[in-house]
Tab-separated table of C-alpha atoms in Angstrom:
chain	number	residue	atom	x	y	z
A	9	UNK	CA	30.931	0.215	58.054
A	10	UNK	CA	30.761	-2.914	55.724
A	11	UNK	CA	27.613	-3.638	54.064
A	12	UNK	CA	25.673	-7.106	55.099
A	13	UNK	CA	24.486	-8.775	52.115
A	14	UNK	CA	21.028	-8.654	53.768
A	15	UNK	CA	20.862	-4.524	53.028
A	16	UNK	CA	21.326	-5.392	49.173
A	17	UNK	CA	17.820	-4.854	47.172
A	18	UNK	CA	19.038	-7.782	45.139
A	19	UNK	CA	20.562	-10.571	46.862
A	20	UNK	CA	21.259	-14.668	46.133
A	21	UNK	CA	18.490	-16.667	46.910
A	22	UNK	CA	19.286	-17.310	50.452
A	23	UNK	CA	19.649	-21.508	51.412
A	24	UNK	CA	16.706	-23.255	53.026
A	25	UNK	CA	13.263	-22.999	53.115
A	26	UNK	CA	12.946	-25.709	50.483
A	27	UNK	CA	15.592	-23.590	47.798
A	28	UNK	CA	16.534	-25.512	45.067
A	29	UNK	CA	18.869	-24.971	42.612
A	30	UNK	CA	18.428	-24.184	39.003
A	31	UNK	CA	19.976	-25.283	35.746
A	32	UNK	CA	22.878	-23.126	35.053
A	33	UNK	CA	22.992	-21.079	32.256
A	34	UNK	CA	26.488	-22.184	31.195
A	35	UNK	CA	27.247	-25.659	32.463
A	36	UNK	CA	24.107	-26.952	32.829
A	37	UNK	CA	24.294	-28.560	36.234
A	38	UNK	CA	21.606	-27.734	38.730
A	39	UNK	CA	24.095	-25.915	40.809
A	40	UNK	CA	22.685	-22.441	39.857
A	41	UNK	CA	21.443	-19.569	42.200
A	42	UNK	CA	19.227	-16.785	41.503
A	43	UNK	CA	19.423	-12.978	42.820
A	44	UNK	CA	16.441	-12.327	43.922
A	45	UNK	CA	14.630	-8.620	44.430
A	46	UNK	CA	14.456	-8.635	48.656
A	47	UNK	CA	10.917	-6.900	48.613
A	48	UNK	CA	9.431	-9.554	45.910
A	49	UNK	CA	11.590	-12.812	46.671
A	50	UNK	CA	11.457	-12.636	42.667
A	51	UNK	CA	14.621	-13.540	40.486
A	52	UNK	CA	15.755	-10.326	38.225
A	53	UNK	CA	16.272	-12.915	35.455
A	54	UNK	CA	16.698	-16.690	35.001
A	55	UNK	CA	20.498	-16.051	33.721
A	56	UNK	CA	20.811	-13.357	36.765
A	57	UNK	CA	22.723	-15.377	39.312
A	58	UNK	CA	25.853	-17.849	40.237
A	59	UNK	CA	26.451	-21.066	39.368
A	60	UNK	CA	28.065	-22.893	42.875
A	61	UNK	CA	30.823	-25.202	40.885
A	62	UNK	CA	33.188	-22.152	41.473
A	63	UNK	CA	35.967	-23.938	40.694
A	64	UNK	CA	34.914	-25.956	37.402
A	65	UNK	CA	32.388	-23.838	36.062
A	66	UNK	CA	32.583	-20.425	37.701
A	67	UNK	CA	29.556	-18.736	36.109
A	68	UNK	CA	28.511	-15.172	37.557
A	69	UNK	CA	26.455	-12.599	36.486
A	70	UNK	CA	25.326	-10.053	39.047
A	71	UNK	CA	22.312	-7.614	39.027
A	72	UNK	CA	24.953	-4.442	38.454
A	73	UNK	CA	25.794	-6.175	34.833
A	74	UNK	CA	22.588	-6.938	34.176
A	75	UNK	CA	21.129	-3.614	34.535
A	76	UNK	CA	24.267	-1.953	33.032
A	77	UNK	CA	23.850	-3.938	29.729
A	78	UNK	CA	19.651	-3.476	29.956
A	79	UNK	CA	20.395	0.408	29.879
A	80	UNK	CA	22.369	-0.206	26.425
A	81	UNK	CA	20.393	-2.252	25.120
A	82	UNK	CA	17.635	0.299	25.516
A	83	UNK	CA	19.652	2.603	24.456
A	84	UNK	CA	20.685	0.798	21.069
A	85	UNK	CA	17.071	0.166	20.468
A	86	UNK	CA	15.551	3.554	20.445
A	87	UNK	CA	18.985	4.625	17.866
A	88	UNK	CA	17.385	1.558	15.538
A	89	UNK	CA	13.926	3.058	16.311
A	90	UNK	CA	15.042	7.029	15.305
A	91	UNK	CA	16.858	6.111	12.438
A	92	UNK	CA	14.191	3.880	11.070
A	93	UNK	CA	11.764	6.713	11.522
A	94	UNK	CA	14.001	9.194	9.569
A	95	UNK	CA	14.400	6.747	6.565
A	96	UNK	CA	11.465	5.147	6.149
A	97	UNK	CA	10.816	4.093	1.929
A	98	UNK	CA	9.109	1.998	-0.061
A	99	UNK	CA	11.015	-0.051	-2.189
A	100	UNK	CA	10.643	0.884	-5.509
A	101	UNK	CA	10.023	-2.213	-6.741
A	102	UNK	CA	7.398	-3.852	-4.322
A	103	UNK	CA	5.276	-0.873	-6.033
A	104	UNK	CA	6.295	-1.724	-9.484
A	105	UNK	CA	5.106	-5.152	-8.702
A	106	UNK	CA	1.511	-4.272	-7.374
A	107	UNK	CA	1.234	-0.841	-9.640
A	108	UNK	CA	2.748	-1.454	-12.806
A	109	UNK	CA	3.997	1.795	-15.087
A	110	UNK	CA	2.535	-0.352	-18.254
A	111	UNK	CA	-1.447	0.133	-17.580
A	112	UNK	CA	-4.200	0.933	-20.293
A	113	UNK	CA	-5.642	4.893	-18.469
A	114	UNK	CA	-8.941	4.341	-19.904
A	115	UNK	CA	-8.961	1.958	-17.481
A	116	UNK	CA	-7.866	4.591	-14.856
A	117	UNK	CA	-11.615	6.195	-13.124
A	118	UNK	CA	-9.771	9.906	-12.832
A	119	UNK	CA	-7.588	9.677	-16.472
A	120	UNK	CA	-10.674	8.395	-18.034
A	121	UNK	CA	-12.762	11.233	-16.926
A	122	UNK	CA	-9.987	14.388	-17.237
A	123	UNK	CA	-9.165	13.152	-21.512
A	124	UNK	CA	-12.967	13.923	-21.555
A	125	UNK	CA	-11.800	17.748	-20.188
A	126	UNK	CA	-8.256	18.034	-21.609
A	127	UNK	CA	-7.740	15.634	-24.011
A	128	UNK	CA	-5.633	12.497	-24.020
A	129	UNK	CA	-1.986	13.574	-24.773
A	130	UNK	CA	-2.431	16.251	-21.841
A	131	UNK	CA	-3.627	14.002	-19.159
A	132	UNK	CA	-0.758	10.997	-19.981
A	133	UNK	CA	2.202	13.457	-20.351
A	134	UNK	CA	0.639	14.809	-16.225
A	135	UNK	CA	0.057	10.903	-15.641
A	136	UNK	CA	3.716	10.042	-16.252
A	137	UNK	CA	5.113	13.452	-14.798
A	138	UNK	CA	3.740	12.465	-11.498
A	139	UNK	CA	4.081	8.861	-11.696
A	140	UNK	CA	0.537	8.449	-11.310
A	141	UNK	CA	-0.598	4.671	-11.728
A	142	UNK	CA	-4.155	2.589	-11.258
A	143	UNK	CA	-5.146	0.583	-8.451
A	144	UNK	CA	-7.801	-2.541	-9.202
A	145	UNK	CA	-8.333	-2.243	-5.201
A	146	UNK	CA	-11.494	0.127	-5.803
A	147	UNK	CA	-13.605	-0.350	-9.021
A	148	UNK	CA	-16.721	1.976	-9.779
A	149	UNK	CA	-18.660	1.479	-13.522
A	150	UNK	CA	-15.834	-0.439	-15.012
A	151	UNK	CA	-13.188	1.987	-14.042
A	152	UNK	CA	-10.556	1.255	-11.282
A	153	UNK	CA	-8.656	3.690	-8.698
A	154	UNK	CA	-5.658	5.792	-9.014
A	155	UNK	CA	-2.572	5.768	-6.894
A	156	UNK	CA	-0.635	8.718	-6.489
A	157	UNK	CA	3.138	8.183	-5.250
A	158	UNK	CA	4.729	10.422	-2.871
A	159	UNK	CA	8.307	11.053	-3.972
A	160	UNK	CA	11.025	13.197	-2.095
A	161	UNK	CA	13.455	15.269	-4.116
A	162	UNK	CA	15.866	12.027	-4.214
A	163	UNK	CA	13.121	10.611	-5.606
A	164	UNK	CA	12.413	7.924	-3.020
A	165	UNK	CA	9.087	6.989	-2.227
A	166	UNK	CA	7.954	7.898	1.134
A	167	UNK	CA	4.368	6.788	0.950
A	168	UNK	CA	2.141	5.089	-1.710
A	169	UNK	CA	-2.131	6.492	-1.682
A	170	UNK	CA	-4.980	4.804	-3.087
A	171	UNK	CA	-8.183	6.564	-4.022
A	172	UNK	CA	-11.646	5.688	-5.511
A	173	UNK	CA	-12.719	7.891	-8.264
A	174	UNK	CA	-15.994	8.524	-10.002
A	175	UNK	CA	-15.416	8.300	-14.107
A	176	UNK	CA	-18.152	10.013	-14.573
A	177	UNK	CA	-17.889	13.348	-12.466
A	178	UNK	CA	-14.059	12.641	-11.647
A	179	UNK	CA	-14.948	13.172	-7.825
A	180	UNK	CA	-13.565	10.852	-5.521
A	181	UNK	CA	-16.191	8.510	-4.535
A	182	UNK	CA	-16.473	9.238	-0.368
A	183	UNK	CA	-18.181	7.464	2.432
A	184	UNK	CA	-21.863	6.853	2.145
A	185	UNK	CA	-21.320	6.264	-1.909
A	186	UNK	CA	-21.167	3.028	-3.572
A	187	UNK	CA	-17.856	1.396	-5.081
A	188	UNK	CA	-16.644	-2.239	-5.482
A	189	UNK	CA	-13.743	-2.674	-3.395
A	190	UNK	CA	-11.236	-6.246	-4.084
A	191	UNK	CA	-11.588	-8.680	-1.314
A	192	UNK	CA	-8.243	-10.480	-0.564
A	193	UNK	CA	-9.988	-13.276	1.067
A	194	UNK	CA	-12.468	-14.507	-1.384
A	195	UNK	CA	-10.267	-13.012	-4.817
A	196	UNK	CA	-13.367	-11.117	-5.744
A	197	UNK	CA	-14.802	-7.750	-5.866
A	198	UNK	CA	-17.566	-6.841	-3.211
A	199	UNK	CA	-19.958	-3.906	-3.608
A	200	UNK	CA	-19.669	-1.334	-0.255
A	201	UNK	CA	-21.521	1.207	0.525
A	202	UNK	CA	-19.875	3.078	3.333
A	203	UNK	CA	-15.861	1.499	3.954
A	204	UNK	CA	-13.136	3.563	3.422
A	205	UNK	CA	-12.180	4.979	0.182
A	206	UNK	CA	-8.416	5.945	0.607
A	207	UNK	CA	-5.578	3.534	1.396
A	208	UNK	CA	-1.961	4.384	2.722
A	209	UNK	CA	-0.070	1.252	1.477
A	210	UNK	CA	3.199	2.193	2.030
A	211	UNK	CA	3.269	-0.191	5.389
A	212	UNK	CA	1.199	-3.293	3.815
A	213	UNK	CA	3.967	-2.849	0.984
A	214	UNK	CA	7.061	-3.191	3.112
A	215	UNK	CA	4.775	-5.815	5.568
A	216	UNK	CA	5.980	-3.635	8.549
A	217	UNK	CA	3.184	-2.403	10.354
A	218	UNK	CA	5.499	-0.857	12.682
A	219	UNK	CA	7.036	1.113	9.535
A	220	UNK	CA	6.872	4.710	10.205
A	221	UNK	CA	6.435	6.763	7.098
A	222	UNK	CA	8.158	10.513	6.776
A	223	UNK	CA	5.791	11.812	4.389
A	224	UNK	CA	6.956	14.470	1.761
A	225	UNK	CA	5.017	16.880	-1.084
A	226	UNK	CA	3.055	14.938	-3.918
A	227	UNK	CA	5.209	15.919	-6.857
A	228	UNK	CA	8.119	17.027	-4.391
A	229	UNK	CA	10.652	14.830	-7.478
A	230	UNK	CA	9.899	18.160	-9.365
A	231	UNK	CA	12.198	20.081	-7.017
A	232	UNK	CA	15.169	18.046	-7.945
A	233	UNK	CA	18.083	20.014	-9.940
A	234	UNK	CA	18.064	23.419	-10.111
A	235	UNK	CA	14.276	25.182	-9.624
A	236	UNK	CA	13.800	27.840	-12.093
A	237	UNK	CA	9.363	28.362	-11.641
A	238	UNK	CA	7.708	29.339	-8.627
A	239	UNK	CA	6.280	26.409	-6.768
A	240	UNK	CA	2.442	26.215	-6.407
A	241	UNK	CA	0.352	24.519	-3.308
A	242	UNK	CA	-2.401	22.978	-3.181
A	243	UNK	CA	-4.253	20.127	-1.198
A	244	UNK	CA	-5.724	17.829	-3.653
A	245	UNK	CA	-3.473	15.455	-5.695
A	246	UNK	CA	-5.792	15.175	-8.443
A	247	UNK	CA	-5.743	19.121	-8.488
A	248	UNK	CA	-1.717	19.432	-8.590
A	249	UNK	CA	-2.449	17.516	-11.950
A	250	UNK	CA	-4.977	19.503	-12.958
A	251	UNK	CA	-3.152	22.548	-12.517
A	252	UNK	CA	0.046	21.012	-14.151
A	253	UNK	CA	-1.985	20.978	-17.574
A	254	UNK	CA	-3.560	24.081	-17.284
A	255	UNK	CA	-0.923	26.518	-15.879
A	256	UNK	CA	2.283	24.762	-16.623
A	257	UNK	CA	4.623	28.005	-15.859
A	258	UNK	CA	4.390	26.753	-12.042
A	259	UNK	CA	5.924	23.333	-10.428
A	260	UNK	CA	2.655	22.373	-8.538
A	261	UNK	CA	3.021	20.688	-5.227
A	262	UNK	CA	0.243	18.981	-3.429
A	263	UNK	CA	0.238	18.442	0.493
A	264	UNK	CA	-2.185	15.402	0.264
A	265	UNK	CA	-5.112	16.943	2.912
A	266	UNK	CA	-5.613	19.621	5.295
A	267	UNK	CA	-2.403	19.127	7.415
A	268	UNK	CA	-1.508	16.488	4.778
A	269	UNK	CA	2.279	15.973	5.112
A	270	UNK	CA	2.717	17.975	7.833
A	271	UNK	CA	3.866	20.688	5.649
A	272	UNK	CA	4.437	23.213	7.643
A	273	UNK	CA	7.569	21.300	9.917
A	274	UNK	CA	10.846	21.988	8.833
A	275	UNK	CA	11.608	18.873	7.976
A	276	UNK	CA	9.217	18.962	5.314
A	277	UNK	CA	8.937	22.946	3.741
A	278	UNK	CA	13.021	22.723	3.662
A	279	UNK	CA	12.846	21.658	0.297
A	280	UNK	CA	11.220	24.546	-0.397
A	281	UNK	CA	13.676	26.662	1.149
A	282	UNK	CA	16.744	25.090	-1.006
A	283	UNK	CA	14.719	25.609	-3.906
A	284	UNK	CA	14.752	29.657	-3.602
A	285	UNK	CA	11.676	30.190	-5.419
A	286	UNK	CA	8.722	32.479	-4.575
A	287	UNK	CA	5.461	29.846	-3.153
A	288	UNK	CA	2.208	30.816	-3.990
A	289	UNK	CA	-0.444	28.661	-1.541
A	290	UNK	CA	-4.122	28.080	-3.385
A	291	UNK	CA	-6.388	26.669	-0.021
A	292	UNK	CA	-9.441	25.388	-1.175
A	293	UNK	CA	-12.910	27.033	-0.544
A	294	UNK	CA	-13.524	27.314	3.371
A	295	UNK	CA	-9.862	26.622	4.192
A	296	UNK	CA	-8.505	30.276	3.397
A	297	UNK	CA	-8.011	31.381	7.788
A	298	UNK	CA	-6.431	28.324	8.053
A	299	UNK	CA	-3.897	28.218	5.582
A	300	UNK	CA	-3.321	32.299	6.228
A	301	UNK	CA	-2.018	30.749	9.510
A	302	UNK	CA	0.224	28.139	7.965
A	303	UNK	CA	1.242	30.986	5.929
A	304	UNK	CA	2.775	32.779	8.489
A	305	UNK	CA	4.538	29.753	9.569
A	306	UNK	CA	6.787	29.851	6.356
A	307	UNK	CA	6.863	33.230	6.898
A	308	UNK	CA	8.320	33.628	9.761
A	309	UNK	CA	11.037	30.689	8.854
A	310	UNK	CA	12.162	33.143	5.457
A	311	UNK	CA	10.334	31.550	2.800
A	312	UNK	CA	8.386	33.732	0.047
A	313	UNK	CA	5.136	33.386	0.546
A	314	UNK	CA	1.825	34.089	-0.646
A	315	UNK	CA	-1.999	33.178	-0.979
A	316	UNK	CA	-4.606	32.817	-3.114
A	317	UNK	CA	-7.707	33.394	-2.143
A	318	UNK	CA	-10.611	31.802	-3.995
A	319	UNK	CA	-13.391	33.229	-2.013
A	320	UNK	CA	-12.740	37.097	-2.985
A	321	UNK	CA	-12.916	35.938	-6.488
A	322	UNK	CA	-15.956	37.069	-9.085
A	323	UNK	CA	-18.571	34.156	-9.968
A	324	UNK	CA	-17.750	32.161	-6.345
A	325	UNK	CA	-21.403	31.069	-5.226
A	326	UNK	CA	-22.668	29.824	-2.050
A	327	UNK	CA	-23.176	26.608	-3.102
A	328	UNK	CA	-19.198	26.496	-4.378
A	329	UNK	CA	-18.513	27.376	-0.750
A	330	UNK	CA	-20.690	24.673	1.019
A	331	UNK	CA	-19.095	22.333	-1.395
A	332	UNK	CA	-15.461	23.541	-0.852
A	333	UNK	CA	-14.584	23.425	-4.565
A	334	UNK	CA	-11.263	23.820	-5.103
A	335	UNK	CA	-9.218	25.535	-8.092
A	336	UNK	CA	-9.079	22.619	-9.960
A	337	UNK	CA	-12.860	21.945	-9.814
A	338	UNK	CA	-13.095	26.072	-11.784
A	339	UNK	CA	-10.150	24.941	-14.258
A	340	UNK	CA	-12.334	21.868	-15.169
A	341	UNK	CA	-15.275	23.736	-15.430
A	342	UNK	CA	-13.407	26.872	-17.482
A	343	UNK	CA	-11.524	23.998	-20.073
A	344	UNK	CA	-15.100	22.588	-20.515
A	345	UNK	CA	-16.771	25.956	-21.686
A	346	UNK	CA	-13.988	27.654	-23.636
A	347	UNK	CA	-12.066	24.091	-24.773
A	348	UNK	CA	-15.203	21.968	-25.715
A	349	UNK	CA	-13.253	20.728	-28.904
A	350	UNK	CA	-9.863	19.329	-26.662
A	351	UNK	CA	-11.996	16.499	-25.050
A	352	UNK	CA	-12.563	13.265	-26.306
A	353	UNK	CA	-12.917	9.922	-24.757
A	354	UNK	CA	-9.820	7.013	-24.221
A	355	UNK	CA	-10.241	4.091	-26.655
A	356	UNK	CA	-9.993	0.895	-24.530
A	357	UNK	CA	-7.298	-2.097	-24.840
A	358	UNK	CA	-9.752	-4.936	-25.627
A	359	UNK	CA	-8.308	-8.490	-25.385
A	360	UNK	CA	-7.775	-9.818	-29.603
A	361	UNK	CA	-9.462	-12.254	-31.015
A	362	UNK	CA	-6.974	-15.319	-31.940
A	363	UNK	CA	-6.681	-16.587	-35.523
A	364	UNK	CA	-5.268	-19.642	-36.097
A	365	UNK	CA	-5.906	-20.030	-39.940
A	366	UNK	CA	-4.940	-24.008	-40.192
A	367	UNK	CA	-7.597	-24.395	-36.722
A	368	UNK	CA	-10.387	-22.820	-38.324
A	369	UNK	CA	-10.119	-24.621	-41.195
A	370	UNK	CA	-9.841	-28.283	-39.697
A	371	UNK	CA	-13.110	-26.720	-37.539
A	372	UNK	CA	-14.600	-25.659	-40.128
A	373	UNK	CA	-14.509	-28.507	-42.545
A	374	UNK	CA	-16.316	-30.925	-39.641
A	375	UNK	CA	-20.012	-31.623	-40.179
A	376	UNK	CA	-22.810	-29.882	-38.196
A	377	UNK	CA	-23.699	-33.352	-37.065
A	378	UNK	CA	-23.667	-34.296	-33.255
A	379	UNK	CA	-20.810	-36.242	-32.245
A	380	UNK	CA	-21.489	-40.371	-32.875
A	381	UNK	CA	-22.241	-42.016	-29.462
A	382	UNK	CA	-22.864	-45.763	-30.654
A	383	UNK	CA	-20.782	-47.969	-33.204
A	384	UNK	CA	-23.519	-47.998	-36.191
A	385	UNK	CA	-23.156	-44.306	-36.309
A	386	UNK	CA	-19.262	-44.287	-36.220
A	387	UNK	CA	-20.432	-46.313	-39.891
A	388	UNK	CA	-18.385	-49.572	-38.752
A	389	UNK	CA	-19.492	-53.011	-39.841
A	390	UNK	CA	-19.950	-55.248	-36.879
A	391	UNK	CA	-19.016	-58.864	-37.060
A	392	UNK	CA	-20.874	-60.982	-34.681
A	393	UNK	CA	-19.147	-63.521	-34.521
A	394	UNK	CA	-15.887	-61.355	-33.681
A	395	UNK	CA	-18.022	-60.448	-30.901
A	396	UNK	CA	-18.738	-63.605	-29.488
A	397	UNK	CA	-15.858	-64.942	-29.545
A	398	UNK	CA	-14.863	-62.357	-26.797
A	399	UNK	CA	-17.364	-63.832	-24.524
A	400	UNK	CA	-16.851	-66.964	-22.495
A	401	UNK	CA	-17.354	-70.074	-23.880
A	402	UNK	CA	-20.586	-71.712	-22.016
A	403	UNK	CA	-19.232	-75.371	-22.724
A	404	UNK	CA	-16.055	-74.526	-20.034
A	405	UNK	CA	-16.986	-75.205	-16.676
A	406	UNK	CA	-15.611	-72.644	-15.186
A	407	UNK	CA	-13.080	-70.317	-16.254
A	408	UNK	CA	-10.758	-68.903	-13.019
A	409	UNK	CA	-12.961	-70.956	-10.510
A	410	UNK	CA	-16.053	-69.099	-11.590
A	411	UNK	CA	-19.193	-71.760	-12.767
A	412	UNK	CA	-20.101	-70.585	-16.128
A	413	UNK	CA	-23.527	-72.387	-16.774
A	414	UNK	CA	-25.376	-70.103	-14.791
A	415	UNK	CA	-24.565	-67.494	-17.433
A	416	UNK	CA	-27.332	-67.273	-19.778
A	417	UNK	CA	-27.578	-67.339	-23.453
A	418	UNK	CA	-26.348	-63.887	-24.869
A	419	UNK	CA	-27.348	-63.420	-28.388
């Protein structure tokens, strides 16, 4: 049996009942029909339809094409959106332009503080190993925040952190403590009290908040080559550094928090796997179960694994454990009682002084006197009659229409 047209779910707008035509898509006459959905009486599109000059025009584009081409659109889109998501990185040099490698560290809150552990030398040559740069977002006592760049084995950078750091205890300065923080809108720095204290810039770099970033190991650019140290985990950032100076037989890795990077997918602990070394996890206080779990996970996908555990240690206190010290926190404090003599403090860039020799001496020579405001100080004779005769003679009537005898007398 042949379908009727009125069985369709989409069907031309059907004449009468006041239809009018529409402009057509391709010729532009108002000789176009829409298909319309039967249960709505709504047109699928305004480009859905057929344009009635058959013969001279002979536009048509039904509801199967329409929903045919939707489907690849669709299609094509989420291919754009999965390949963006697997190669998502910052361009190299928007950060160069906002962090700049050339930076004076004593300017640095966390450098500034670990030369007072370590020692100057130490701390740059860990600076520069892990690209580790200064942001003037956060500023606490003088001192400005540190930016630690994540960096896949290719060395592309996957994200970009910002962090405000005390100079004087090298703790980063949380919620609830005070820090100036740069205000974009008024170009000036603004004392909070409780804002946030880390920033993810990697999408405010690219300005694509829809960016999606694949995040990787802080220090994961150590892994590229051949590997020939066992790699070291830990959470912190700051304490992959730390560790770096101290116990440099080990290629420290950092997973940037608690699930951090999402270490523990395969997408992330393969580079671990090509690197065929054994991995030796240090959780911080408190977070030993946890990572004993994650443990397993690499485990059980054939890495070499082991852990660290701080707490079975001798000398761990309570009060370590309620503040979840970590082991860079007992490196610090062991450099600071056996190495007293390695730490010193940065000297700061200070802006010069100009000398302009031939300046100072034209400055110099001038008197301490103020600066002459009338003639008779300038030491100038003054002729009076020079002076009068550039005022208007009172035997003209007028000079320019303008009656001069009501001028009076000037002596």
């Amino acid at each position: 049996m042949m379908k009727t047209e009125s069985i369709y779910k989409y069907i031309l707008e059907p004449s009468g009942n006041g239809r009018k035509y529409h402009p057509c898509p391709h010729c532009g006459a108002y000789k176009f029909t829409w298909y319309i959905d039967v249960d709505t009486g709504l047109p699928l599109a305004d480009y859905v339809g057929r344009c009635e000059r058959i013969n001279s025009c002979g536009y048509h584009y039904p509801p199967r094409e329409y929903f045919r081409n939707l489907k690849i659109n669709n299609k094509k889109n989420m291919n754009e959106n999965e390949l963006k998501g697997t190669t998502s990185v910052v361009e190299e040099e928007r950060v160069n332009r906002r962090y700049p490698k050339s930076v004076d560290y004593a300017k640095n809150a966390l450098s500034y503080f670990l030369v007072t552990v370590f020692g100057k030398q130490k701390v740059m040559d860990a600076f520069q190993k892990y690209d580790v740069r200064t942001s003037t977002l956060f500023r606490k006592d003088n001192k400005y925040g540190t930016v630690f760049i994540m960096r896949t084995k290719d060395c592309l950078i996957r994200q970009v952190k910002e962090m405000a750091y005390d100079p004087n205890t090298g703790k980063r300065v949380k919620e609830g403590q005070s820090v100036f923080k740069y205000d974009y809108k008024t170009n000036s720095y603004q004392i909070d009290n409780d804002g946030f204290r880390i920033l993810y810039a990697g999408k405010s770099l690219m300005k694509d908040y829809n960016f999606e970033n694949k995040l990787c190991f802080f220090g994961e650019h150590l892994l590229a080559g051949e590997v020939n140290k066992p790699i070291a985990i830990v959470e912190s950032e700051k304490t992959s550094v730390i560790c770096d100076i101290c116990m440099p037989d080990y290629i420290w890795l950092a997973t940037g928090g608690k699930n951090g990077c999402k270490w523990t997918t395969e997408e992330v602990y393969q580079v671990l796997k090509d690197a065929n070394q054994p991995i030796i996890l240090f959780p911080d206080l408190n977070a030993t179960e946890d990572w004993s779990e994650k443990a397993e996970i690499l485990l059980a996908a054939g890495l070499d694994v082991s852990l660290y555990d701080l707490e079975e240690q001798e000398g761990i206190t309570k009060e370590d454990k309620v503040k979840g010290l970590d082991i860079g926190d007992y490196l610090i404090r062991y450099w600071k009682e056996n190495y007293p003599e390695d730490g010193e403090i940065i000297e700061e860039v200070k802006c010069k002084k100009a000398n302009i020799p031939q300046l100072s001496n034209m400055l110099s020579s001038l008197s301490p006197q103020k600066e002459p405001t009338t003639i008779e100080e300038l030491g100038k004779t003054i002729d009076h009659k020079e002076v009068d005769s550039l005022l208007p003679n009172k035997s003209s009537a007028s000079v320019s229409g303008i009656d001069l005898s009501v001028i009076s007398n000037i002596e």
